[in-house]
Structure formats: C-alpha cells, structure tokens
Coordinates of N, CA and C in Angstrom, one line a residue:
Chain K
N1 N 4.0 -1.1 -18.5 CA 5.1 -0.5 -17.0 C 3.8 -0.9 -16.0
A2 N 4.5 -1.9 -14.9 CA 3.7 -2.5 -14.1 C 3.7 -1.5 -12.9
G3 N 4.9 -1.0 -13.3 CA 5.2 -0.1 -11.7 C 5.7 -1.2 -10.5
V4 N 5.2 -1.2 -9.2 CA 5.3 -2.1 -8.1 C 4.4 -2.8 -8.0
T5 N 4.2 -4.0 -8.0 CA 3.8 -5.4 -7.8 C 4.0 -6.1 -6.8
Q6 N 3.0 -6.5 -5.6 CA 3.2 -7.4 -4.7 C 2.7 -8.8 -4.7
T7 N 3.0 -9.8 -4.2 CA 2.5 -11.0 -4.4 C 3.0 -11.7 -2.9
P8 N 1.7 -12.6 -1.6 CA 0.5 -12.6 -3.0 C -0.6 -11.5 -2.4
K9 N -1.7 -11.5 -2.6 CA -2.5 -10.6 -2.4 C -3.4 -10.6 -1.2
F10 N -3.6 -12.0 -0.3 CA -4.2 -12.5 0.7 C -3.1 -13.6 1.3
R11 N -3.2 -13.8 2.3 CA -2.7 -15.1 2.6 C -2.9 -14.8 4.5
V12 N -3.4 -16.0 4.9 CA -3.9 -16.6 6.1 C -2.7 -17.6 6.5
L13 N -2.2 -17.7 7.6 CA -1.0 -18.4 8.4 C -1.5 -18.4 9.3
K14 N -1.0 -19.7 10.2 CA -1.2 -20.2 11.9 C 0.1 -19.9 12.1
T15 N -0.3 -19.4 13.6 CA 1.0 -19.2 14.6 C 2.1 -20.0 14.2
G16 N 3.4 -19.4 13.8 CA 4.5 -20.2 14.1 C 5.1 -20.6 12.5
Q17 N 4.0 -20.4 11.4 CA 4.3 -20.8 10.1 C 5.1 -19.5 9.5
S18 N 5.9 -19.7 8.3 CA 6.7 -18.9 8.1 C 6.1 -18.7 6.1
M19 N 6.5 -17.5 6.3 CA 6.0 -16.9 4.7 C 7.2 -15.8 4.3
T20 N 7.1 -15.7 2.6 CA 8.0 -14.7 2.3 C 7.0 -13.6 1.4
L21 N 7.0 -13.0 1.6 CA 6.5 -11.7 0.6 C 7.1 -10.9 -0.6
L22 N 6.8 -10.8 -1.9 CA 7.4 -10.4 -2.4 C 7.3 -9.2 -3.6
C23 N 8.0 -8.4 -3.4 CA 7.5 -7.1 -3.9 C 8.6 -7.1 -5.2
A24 N 7.9 -6.6 -6.2 CA 8.9 -6.3 -7.7 C 8.8 -4.5 -8.6
Q25 N 9.3 -4.1 -8.7 CA 9.5 -2.7 -9.5 C 10.3 -2.7 -11.2
D26 N 9.4 -2.1 -12.0 CA 10.2 -2.2 -12.9 C 10.1 -0.9 -13.6
M27 N 10.2 0.0 -12.6 CA 11.2 1.3 -12.9 C 12.7 1.8 -12.6
N28 N 13.2 0.8 -12.2 CA 14.5 0.6 -12.2 C 14.9 1.8 -11.2
H29 N 14.2 1.7 -10.1 CA 14.5 2.8 -8.6 C 15.5 1.8 -7.9
E30 N 16.0 2.5 -7.3 CA 17.1 2.1 -6.1 C 16.5 1.8 -4.9
Y31 N 15.6 2.6 -4.6 CA 15.3 2.5 -3.2 C 14.2 1.4 -2.8
M32 N 14.0 0.8 -2.1 CA 12.5 -0.1 -1.9 C 12.6 0.0 -0.4
Y33 N 11.4 -0.3 0.1 CA 10.7 -0.2 1.3 C 9.3 -1.0 1.7
W34 N 9.5 -1.6 3.0 CA 8.2 -2.4 3.3 C 7.7 -1.8 4.5
Y35 N 6.2 -1.3 4.3 CA 5.6 -0.5 5.9 C 4.2 -1.5 6.1
R36 N 4.2 -1.2 7.0 CA 2.8 -2.5 7.3 C 1.7 -1.1 7.6
Q37 N 0.4 -1.7 7.8 CA -0.4 -0.5 7.9 C -1.8 -1.2 8.9
D38 N -1.7 -0.7 9.7 CA -2.8 -1.3 10.9 C -3.5 -0.1 11.1
P39 N -4.8 -0.6 11.5 CA -6.1 0.7 11.8 C -5.7 1.8 12.8
G40 N -5.9 3.2 12.3 CA -5.4 4.3 13.5 C -3.9 4.3 13.5
M41 N -3.4 3.5 12.6 CA -1.4 3.8 13.0 C -0.8 4.2 12.0
G42 N -1.9 4.8 11.0 CA -0.8 5.0 9.9 C 0.3 3.9 9.1
L43 N 1.0 3.9 8.1 CA 2.2 3.0 8.0 C 3.2 3.5 8.6
R44 N 4.0 2.3 9.0 CA 5.0 2.5 9.7 C 6.4 1.5 8.8
L45 N 7.1 1.8 9.0 CA 8.5 1.4 7.7 C 9.5 0.1 8.8
I46 N 8.9 -0.9 8.0 CA 9.8 -1.8 8.5 C 10.8 -2.2 8.2
H47 N 11.5 -2.0 7.2 CA 12.7 -2.1 6.6 C 13.1 -1.7 5.2
Y48 N 14.0 -1.0 4.9 CA 14.4 -0.6 3.7 C 15.4 -0.7 3.1
S49 N 15.4 -0.6 1.7 CA 16.6 -0.9 1.0 C 17.3 0.5 0.0
V50 N 18.5 0.6 0.4 CA 18.9 1.8 -0.4 C 20.1 1.1 -2.1
G51 N 19.6 -0.1 -2.1 CA 20.6 -0.2 -3.2 C 20.4 -2.0 -3.1
E52 N 21.0 -2.7 -4.2 CA 20.9 -4.0 -4.2 C 22.1 -4.8 -3.2
G53 N 21.7 -5.7 -2.8 CA 22.5 -6.4 -1.3 C 22.8 -5.5 -0.2
T54 N 21.8 -4.7 -0.2 CA 21.9 -3.5 1.0 C 20.5 -3.6 1.8
T55 N 20.5 -3.0 2.8 CA 19.4 -3.0 4.2 C 19.9 -2.8 4.9
A56 N 18.4 -1.8 5.4 CA 18.2 -1.5 6.7 C 17.1 -1.6 7.5
K57 N 17.0 -1.3 9.0 CA 15.8 -1.4 9.6 C 15.2 0.0 9.8
G58 N 13.8 -0.7 9.7 CA 13.0 1.0 9.9 C 12.4 1.0 11.3
E59 N 11.3 1.2 11.3 CA 10.7 1.8 12.6 C 10.3 0.6 13.8
V60 N 9.8 -0.4 12.6 CA 9.1 -1.7 13.8 C 9.7 -3.0 13.3
P61 N 10.9 -3.4 12.9 CA 11.6 -4.7 12.4 C 11.7 -6.1 12.5
D62 N 11.3 -5.8 14.4 CA 11.0 -7.0 14.7 C 10.2 -8.3 14.2
G63 N 11.3 -9.2 14.5 CA 10.3 -10.6 13.7 C 10.2 -10.6 11.9
Y64 N 11.0 -10.0 11.2 CA 10.8 -9.7 9.9 C 12.3 -9.5 9.8
N65 N 12.7 -10.5 8.5 CA 13.5 -10.1 7.6 C 13.3 -10.0 6.5
V66 N 14.5 -9.4 5.4 CA 14.4 -8.9 4.3 C 15.7 -9.3 3.6
S67 N 15.7 -9.4 2.3 CA 16.4 -9.4 1.1 C 16.5 -8.7 -0.4
R68 N 17.1 -8.2 -0.7 CA 17.3 -7.6 -2.0 C 19.0 -8.5 -2.9
L69 N 18.4 -9.4 -3.2 CA 19.3 -10.1 -4.5 C 19.4 -9.4 -5.3
K70 N 18.1 -8.6 -5.8 CA 18.2 -8.0 -7.1 C 17.6 -6.6 -7.3
K71 N 17.8 -6.1 -8.3 CA 17.7 -4.8 -7.7 C 16.1 -4.2 -7.9
Q72 N 15.5 -5.7 -9.0 CA 13.8 -5.0 -9.2 C 13.2 -5.8 -7.6
N73 N 14.0 -6.7 -7.2 CA 13.0 -7.1 -6.2 C 13.7 -6.9 -4.8
F74 N 12.3 -7.2 -3.8 CA 12.6 -7.0 -2.3 C 11.8 -7.7 -1.8
L75 N 12.4 -8.5 -0.7 CA 11.6 -9.6 0.0 C 11.4 -9.6 1.4
L76 N 9.9 -9.6 1.6 CA 10.1 -9.6 3.6 C 9.3 -11.3 4.1
G77 N 10.3 -11.7 4.9 CA 9.8 -12.3 5.4 C 9.8 -12.6 6.7
L78 N 8.5 -13.7 7.1 CA 8.1 -13.4 8.6 C 8.9 -15.5 9.0
E79 N 9.7 -15.5 9.9 CA 10.0 -16.6 10.1 C 9.1 -17.6 11.2
S80 N 8.3 -16.9 11.9 CA 7.9 -17.6 12.7 C 6.5 -16.8 13.1
A81 N 5.3 -16.3 12.4 CA 4.3 -15.7 12.6 C 3.5 -15.9 13.5
A82 N 3.3 -14.5 14.0 CA 2.6 -13.9 15.4 C 1.2 -13.1 15.1
P83 N 0.1 -13.6 15.9 CA -1.1 -13.0 15.6 C -0.8 -11.1 15.7
S84 N 0.6 -11.1 16.0 CA 0.3 -9.8 16.0 C 0.5 -8.9 14.9
Q85 N 1.8 -9.8 14.0 CA 1.7 -9.6 12.5 C 0.7 -9.5 11.4
T86 N -0.8 -10.0 12.2 CA -2.0 -9.9 11.2 C -1.9 -8.1 10.9
S87 N -1.7 -8.1 9.6 CA -1.4 -6.5 9.1 C -2.1 -6.2 7.4
V88 N -1.8 -5.2 6.8 CA -2.0 -4.9 5.7 C -0.3 -4.8 5.5
Y89 N 0.3 -5.5 4.5 CA 1.7 -4.8 3.9 C 1.8 -4.4 2.4
F90 N 2.5 -3.2 2.8 CA 2.9 -2.4 1.5 C 4.3 -2.1 1.0
C91 N 4.5 -2.6 -0.2 CA 6.0 -2.3 -0.7 C 5.9 -0.7 -1.3
A92 N 7.2 -0.3 -1.2 CA 7.1 1.0 -2.2 C 8.5 1.3 -2.8
S93 N 8.5 2.1 -3.6 CA 10.4 1.9 -4.1 C 10.2 3.6 -4.8
S94 N 11.4 4.0 -4.8 CA 11.3 5.5 -5.3 C 13.2 6.2 -5.9
P95 N 12.9 6.7 -6.6 CA 13.7 7.0 -7.7 C 15.3 7.3 -7.0
P96 N 16.7 7.1 -8.0 CA 17.5 7.2 -7.4 C 18.2 8.7 -6.4
A97 N 19.0 8.8 -6.2 CA 19.4 9.5 -5.3 C 20.2 10.8 -6.1
R98 N 19.8 12.2 -6.0 CA 20.0 13.3 -7.1 C 19.4 13.3 -8.2
T99 N 18.1 12.3 -7.7 CA 17.1 13.1 -9.1 C 15.9 14.4 -8.4
A100 N 15.3 14.5 -9.3 CA 14.1 15.6 -8.6 C 13.0 14.9 -7.8
S101 N 12.8 13.6 -8.1 CA 11.6 12.8 -7.4 C 12.3 11.7 -6.3
T102 N 13.1 12.0 -5.8 CA 13.9 10.8 -5.2 C 13.8 10.4 -3.4
D103 N 12.3 12.0 -3.5 CA 11.4 11.4 -2.0 C 10.4 10.9 -2.6
T104 N 9.6 10.9 -3.7 CA 8.7 10.9 -4.1 C 8.9 9.0 -4.0
Q105 N 7.3 8.2 -3.2 CA 7.8 6.8 -3.2 C 6.3 6.4 -4.0
Y106 N 6.2 5.0 -4.5 CA 5.3 4.8 -5.5 C 4.8 3.6 -4.4
F107 N 3.9 3.1 -4.4 CA 3.3 2.1 -3.5 C 3.0 0.9 -4.6
G108 N 2.5 -0.3 -4.0 CA 2.2 -1.5 -4.7 C 0.7 -1.5 -4.0
P109 N -0.1 -2.6 -4.5 CA -1.3 -2.3 -4.0 C -1.8 -2.9 -2.3
G110 N -0.9 -3.8 -1.8 CA -0.7 -4.3 -0.5 C -1.1 -5.8 -0.7
T111 N -0.6 -6.3 0.5 CA -1.2 -8.2 1.0 C -1.6 -7.6 2.3
R112 N -2.7 -8.2 2.4 CA -3.2 -8.7 3.3 C -3.0 -9.9 4.4
L113 N -2.5 -9.9 5.3 CA -2.0 -11.4 5.9 C -3.0 -11.3 7.5
T114 N -3.0 -12.5 7.3 CA -4.0 -12.8 8.7 C -2.9 -13.8 9.3
V115 N -2.5 -13.5 10.7 CA -2.1 -14.9 11.0 C -3.2 -15.4 12.2
L116 N -3.5 -16.4 12.2 CA -4.3 -17.2 13.5 C -3.9 -17.5 14.4
Chain B
G1 N 11.5 13.0 17.9 CA 11.8 12.8 16.6 C 11.2 13.1 15.6
D2 N 10.6 13.2 14.2 CA 10.0 13.3 12.9 C 8.6 13.0 13.4
S3 N 7.9 13.9 13.2 CA 6.1 13.2 13.4 C 5.3 14.4 12.4
V4 N 3.9 13.5 12.5 CA 3.2 14.1 11.4 C 2.0 14.1 12.4
T5 N 1.2 15.1 12.5 CA -0.1 15.1 13.4 C -1.5 15.9 12.2
Q6 N -2.6 14.5 12.1 CA -3.4 15.2 11.3 C -4.8 15.0 11.9
M7 N -5.8 15.6 11.4 CA -7.3 15.3 12.2 C -7.7 14.1 12.1
E8 N -8.1 14.1 13.4 CA -9.0 12.3 13.3 C -10.5 12.4 12.2
G9 N -10.7 11.2 11.7 CA -11.8 11.3 10.9 C -12.7 10.6 11.5
P10 N -13.3 9.8 11.0 CA -13.8 10.2 9.5 C -14.9 12.0 9.3
V11 N -13.8 12.3 8.3 CA -14.4 13.6 8.0 C -16.0 13.0 6.9
T12 N -17.2 13.7 7.2 CA -18.1 13.8 6.8 C -18.8 14.8 6.0
L13 N -19.1 14.7 4.6 CA -19.8 15.9 3.9 C -20.4 15.2 2.6
S14 N -21.3 16.2 2.5 CA -22.2 16.3 1.1 C -21.1 17.0 0.1
E15 N -21.4 16.2 -1.0 CA -21.0 16.3 -2.5 C -21.0 18.1 -2.7
E16 N -19.8 18.7 -3.0 CA -19.4 20.1 -3.4 C -19.6 20.8 -2.3
A17 N -19.4 20.5 -1.0 CA -18.8 20.7 0.0 C -17.2 21.0 0.0
F18 N -16.9 22.3 0.9 CA -15.8 22.7 0.7 C -15.0 21.6 1.7
L19 N -13.6 21.4 1.6 CA -13.2 20.6 2.3 C -11.8 20.9 3.2
T20 N -11.5 20.6 4.0 CA -10.2 20.9 5.2 C -9.4 19.8 5.8
I21 N -8.6 19.6 5.3 CA -7.6 18.3 6.8 C -6.9 19.0 7.1
N22 N -6.6 18.9 8.2 CA -5.6 19.9 9.0 C -4.1 18.9 9.1
C23 N -2.9 19.2 9.1 CA -1.9 18.6 9.0 C -0.8 19.3 9.6
T24 N -0.1 19.1 10.5 CA 1.0 19.5 11.1 C 2.0 18.8 11.7
Y25 N 3.2 19.4 11.2 CA 4.7 18.1 11.4 C 5.4 19.1 12.8
T26 N 6.2 17.9 12.6 CA 7.5 18.1 13.6 C 8.7 17.4 13.0
A27 N 9.7 18.3 12.4 CA 10.8 17.8 11.8 C 12.4 18.4 12.2
T28 N 13.4 17.8 12.3 CA 14.5 18.6 13.1 C 15.2 18.8 11.6
G29 N 14.9 18.8 10.3 CA 15.7 19.3 9.2 C 14.7 20.1 8.3
Y30 N 14.5 20.0 7.2 CA 13.7 20.9 6.3 C 13.3 19.9 5.2
P31 N 12.0 19.4 5.8 CA 11.4 18.3 4.8 C 10.6 18.6 3.8
S32 N 10.2 18.0 3.0 CA 9.1 17.9 2.1 C 8.2 17.2 2.8
L33 N 6.8 17.5 1.9 CA 5.7 17.2 3.1 C 5.1 16.8 1.3
F34 N 4.1 15.7 1.7 CA 3.1 15.0 0.8 C 1.7 14.8 1.4
W35 N 0.8 14.8 0.6 CA -0.3 13.9 0.6 C -0.1 13.0 -0.1
Y36 N -0.9 11.6 0.3 CA -0.7 10.3 -0.4 C -2.8 10.4 -0.2
V37 N -3.2 9.6 -0.9 CA -5.0 9.1 -1.0 C -4.9 7.4 -1.1
Q38 N -5.8 7.0 -0.5 CA -5.7 5.4 -0.6 C -7.6 5.2 -0.5
Y39 N -7.7 5.3 -2.3 CA -9.0 4.5 -2.3 C -9.1 3.3 -1.8
P40 N -10.6 2.6 -1.5 CA -10.7 1.1 -0.9 C -10.1 0.3 -1.4
G41 N -9.4 -0.5 -0.7 CA -8.4 -1.6 -1.2 C -8.0 -1.5 -2.4
E42 N -7.2 -0.3 -2.1 CA -6.0 -0.2 -3.2 C -4.8 0.2 -2.1
G43 N -3.7 0.8 -2.8 CA -2.2 1.3 -2.0 C -2.5 2.5 -2.0
L44 N -1.5 3.0 -1.6 CA -1.6 4.6 -1.7 C -1.4 5.2 -3.1
Q45 N -1.7 6.3 -3.2 CA -1.3 7.1 -4.2 C -0.9 8.4 -4.5
L46 N 0.1 9.0 -4.7 CA 0.8 10.5 -4.4 C -0.6 11.0 -4.8
L47 N -0.6 12.2 -4.0 CA -1.8 13.4 -4.5 C -1.4 14.6 -5.1
L48 N 0.1 14.7 -3.9 CA 0.7 16.2 -4.4 C 1.4 16.3 -3.1
K49 N 2.7 17.2 -3.8 CA 3.7 17.6 -2.9 C 4.3 19.0 -2.8
A50 N 4.9 19.0 -1.8 CA 5.4 20.7 -2.1 C 6.7 20.6 -1.4
T51 N 8.4 21.2 -1.7 CA 9.6 20.6 -1.3 C 10.3 21.7 -0.8
K52 N 9.4 23.4 -0.6 CA 10.2 24.4 0.1 C 8.7 24.9 0.4
A53 N 9.2 26.0 1.0 CA 8.5 27.1 2.1 C 7.7 27.9 1.2
D54 N 6.5 27.7 1.4 CA 5.6 28.9 0.5 C 5.2 27.8 -0.3
D55 N 5.7 26.8 -1.4 CA 5.5 26.2 -2.2 C 4.1 25.9 -2.6
K56 N 2.8 26.0 -3.4 CA 1.6 25.3 -3.3 C 1.8 23.9 -3.9
G57 N 1.2 22.6 -3.7 CA 1.0 21.5 -4.4 C -0.7 21.3 -4.9
S58 N -0.7 20.8 -6.1 CA -2.1 21.1 -6.6 C -2.0 19.7 -7.4
N59 N -3.2 18.9 -7.3 CA -3.3 18.4 -8.2 C -5.2 17.8 -8.0
K60 N -5.9 17.5 -8.9 CA -7.4 16.9 -9.3 C -8.1 17.9 -8.2
G61 N -7.4 19.1 -8.0 CA -8.6 20.5 -7.4 C -8.5 20.3 -6.0
F62 N -7.2 19.7 -5.7 CA -7.1 19.6 -3.9 C -5.5 20.4 -4.3
E63 N -5.8 21.3 -3.4 CA -4.6 22.2 -2.8 C -4.0 22.1 -1.4
A64 N -2.8 22.4 -1.6 CA -2.0 22.4 0.2 C -0.9 23.0 -0.2
T65 N -0.3 24.0 1.0 CA 0.3 24.8 0.8 C 1.4 24.8 2.0
Y66 N 2.9 24.6 1.8 CA 4.0 24.4 2.6 C 3.8 25.8 3.7
R67 N 3.7 25.6 4.8 CA 4.1 26.9 5.9 C 4.6 26.5 6.7
K68 N 5.9 27.0 6.4 CA 7.2 26.6 7.5 C 6.8 27.7 8.8
E69 N 5.8 28.7 8.7 CA 6.3 29.5 10.6 C 5.2 28.9 11.1
T70 N 3.9 28.1 10.5 CA 3.3 27.1 11.1 C 3.1 26.0 11.5
T71 N 4.4 25.2 10.7 CA 4.6 23.9 10.0 C 3.4 23.1 9.9
S72 N 2.4 23.6 8.9 CA 1.7 23.0 8.4 C 1.5 22.6 7.3
F73 N 0.6 21.5 6.7 CA 0.5 21.6 5.7 C -1.0 20.8 5.2
H74 N -2.0 21.9 5.4 CA -3.3 21.5 5.4 C -3.9 20.9 3.8
L75 N -4.7 20.0 4.1 CA -5.0 19.8 2.3 C -6.4 20.4 2.4
E76 N -6.6 21.0 1.0 CA -8.2 21.7 0.9 C -8.6 21.4 -0.5
K77 N -9.8 21.6 -0.7 CA -10.4 21.5 -1.8 C -11.7 21.9 -1.9
G78 N -12.5 22.3 -3.4 CA -13.1 23.8 -3.1 C -14.9 23.2 -2.9
S79 N -14.6 22.0 -3.6 CA -15.8 21.0 -3.6 C -15.8 19.8 -4.2
V80 N -16.1 18.7 -3.0 CA -15.9 17.4 -3.1 C -16.8 16.8 -4.2
Q81 N -16.5 15.4 -4.5 CA -16.9 14.9 -5.1 C -17.2 13.1 -3.9
V82 N -18.1 12.6 -4.6 CA -18.1 11.2 -4.0 C -17.3 10.2 -4.4
S83 N -16.7 10.6 -5.4 CA -15.4 9.8 -5.9 C -14.0 9.9 -4.9
D84 N -14.2 11.3 -3.9 CA -13.1 11.7 -3.3 C -13.1 10.9 -2.0
S85 N -14.1 9.9 -1.7 CA -14.0 9.2 -0.6 C -13.0 8.2 -0.5
A86 N -12.2 8.5 0.5 CA -11.0 7.7 0.6 C -10.1 7.8 1.8
V87 N -8.9 7.7 2.0 CA -8.5 7.6 3.1 C -7.2 8.7 2.9
Y88 N -7.1 9.8 3.6 CA -6.0 10.9 3.2 C -4.8 10.7 3.9
F89 N -3.3 10.8 3.4 CA -2.3 10.6 4.4 C -1.7 11.7 4.3
C90 N -0.9 12.8 5.5 CA -0.1 13.6 5.1 C 1.2 12.6 5.6
A91 N 2.6 13.2 5.2 CA 3.7 12.6 5.4 C 5.0 13.8 5.1
L92 N 5.9 13.7 5.5 CA 7.4 13.8 5.5 C 7.9 13.6 5.2
S93 N 8.9 14.1 4.2 CA 10.5 13.2 4.1 C 11.7 13.8 4.4
L94 N 12.5 13.4 4.9 CA 14.0 14.3 4.4 C 15.0 13.4 4.1
L95 N 15.9 14.0 3.8 CA 16.9 13.1 2.5 C 18.0 12.9 3.7
D96 N 18.3 12.1 3.8 CA 19.7 11.1 4.9 C 20.6 10.6 4.2
S97 N 21.5 11.2 4.0 CA 22.6 10.5 3.3 C 22.2 10.0 1.9
G98 N 21.6 11.1 1.2 CA 21.0 10.9 0.0 C 20.0 10.0 -0.8
Y99 N 19.1 9.8 0.9 CA 17.8 8.9 0.0 C 17.0 9.6 1.7
S100 N 15.7 9.3 1.3 CA 14.6 9.6 1.8 C 13.8 8.6 2.4
T101 N 13.2 8.3 3.6 CA 12.4 8.2 4.2 C 10.9 8.7 4.6
L102 N 9.8 7.9 4.7 CA 8.7 8.6 4.7 C 8.2 8.3 6.1
T103 N 7.6 9.7 6.7 CA 7.0 9.6 8.2 C 5.7 9.8 7.8
F104 N 4.3 9.1 8.1 CA 3.2 9.4 8.1 C 2.2 9.6 9.3
G105 N 1.6 10.5 8.9 CA 0.3 10.5 10.1 C -0.3 9.3 9.8
K106 N -1.7 9.6 10.6 CA -2.4 8.0 10.7 C -3.3 8.3 9.9
G107 N -3.7 8.9 9.2 CA -4.7 8.8 8.3 C -5.9 9.5 8.2
T108 N -6.6 10.1 7.8 CA -8.2 10.6 7.8 C -9.2 10.4 6.6
M109 N -9.5 9.5 7.3 CA -11.4 8.8 6.0 C -11.9 9.9 5.6
L110 N -12.4 10.1 4.7 CA -13.3 11.2 4.3 C -14.4 10.4 3.5
L111 N -15.6 10.6 3.9 CA -16.7 9.9 3.3 C -17.5 10.9 2.9
V112 N -18.0 11.2 1.3 CA -18.7 12.3 0.6 C -20.2 11.2 0.3
S113 N -21.4 12.0 0.7 CA -22.5 11.7 0.5 C -23.1 12.4 -0.7
P114 N -24.1 12.1 -1.6 CA -24.4 12.5 -2.8 C -25.6 13.4 -2.0

C-alpha cells in the first residue's frame, strides 16, 4: 500500500514550457486535491476532484488545468509555465462521503517545481 | 470566508520544554479541526484531529482541544524532543455537499535543540 505518490519529485522548466504532474493513490479514495505551498503562505488549493471525470476550481486555479480520467489518478497541467508558478506542489486524497474519516486528507511527498 | 490563524514562527525550544502553538479559526459552519505536521523534505502528515466542541485530539504526546467558545485549537506537548522539529499546520474542514476542503494556516516552524 503506497498511499499517495507523486511524479516527478523535482523539475526545472523554462518560462513558456508545459508539463504534467501525476498523482496516484491506491486507497480507493473518491476525492483528490492539488495544493501549492509557498513560503509564508501555507497550502493553497488549486483544483480538486470529487470523483472520476469531475473537477472543480480551488482558491488559486489560474494557469493550471486538471484531469481525473481514472479514479486513482489526478493530473495537474501547466500549459505555459511562469516564474510565479515556482512552488512545491502537493497532491492529497480523502475517503468517500458518508465515511467517518471523509474529512481527513492524505498527502503525497510533493513535487518541487522551479520555473526559470 | 473561512480562515485559520496560527502563531508565527520559528518557535525555538530546548529539549524537554513545554510547547504551545496557538491556532484560532473563523468559519461559517461547524468545522472539523486538524493539526498536520511536515518534516523536512516530506509531505504533510495528519497529527491529530477533533470533530466537535470539547473534543480532545491526541497523538505522539501532542494534544489539542476544540474550544468553540474561543474558536481555538491550540497544540500542546509537555516535553518536546529534537525529533519534533518540523512545521506544524493548523487546518479546518467544512463538509459541503458531502465532501470537504481543507483551509490551512500559514504554518509554524518548531526548532528543538538538544
């Protein structure tokens, strides 16, 4: 049981390049989330998904797109990277609704992205 | 909107000292409250949680009590260890249409010296 995994762990991009971050979970969780962590800002929600094929915007969605084609995977895309997107990105998942721990999120190890 | 405010760090302590990290919240509903911990170079791990007023969450010697009257969820530990050095995040969660989103504080770094 690997929990929540993220690839890649590190990446350096040039301004204008695109990339996709992959998040995978093996806990059969319905809900998945993408956050970014910046110094002094805590974690801010980018996008989230409440099930396969559904996504929604979080607090800071601009410049990002997401897809949830399979229940276990949640992809975060940057179409045209900007230096302001330099950050550490965390994926999380949580159990289905109507379970006792549906409000508890489980986090991946993070992806450190630098945009030059 | 919903928000979490926690004390700024870093908090610097000697081993075996008493720890308090303050956390207060603002929420429109009745949230669940959490403390997450992030060790250097790692993701966040759930440390403890409380889902209703007067509940006490506890784990690894850490405790926090859900105080609705003061909208607070302060983290405490009686005797810290060097291995407790990490960043601690207070967070709240409100169930909305059956699912929840977490709102985090900015984090408090704890540094414990031998």
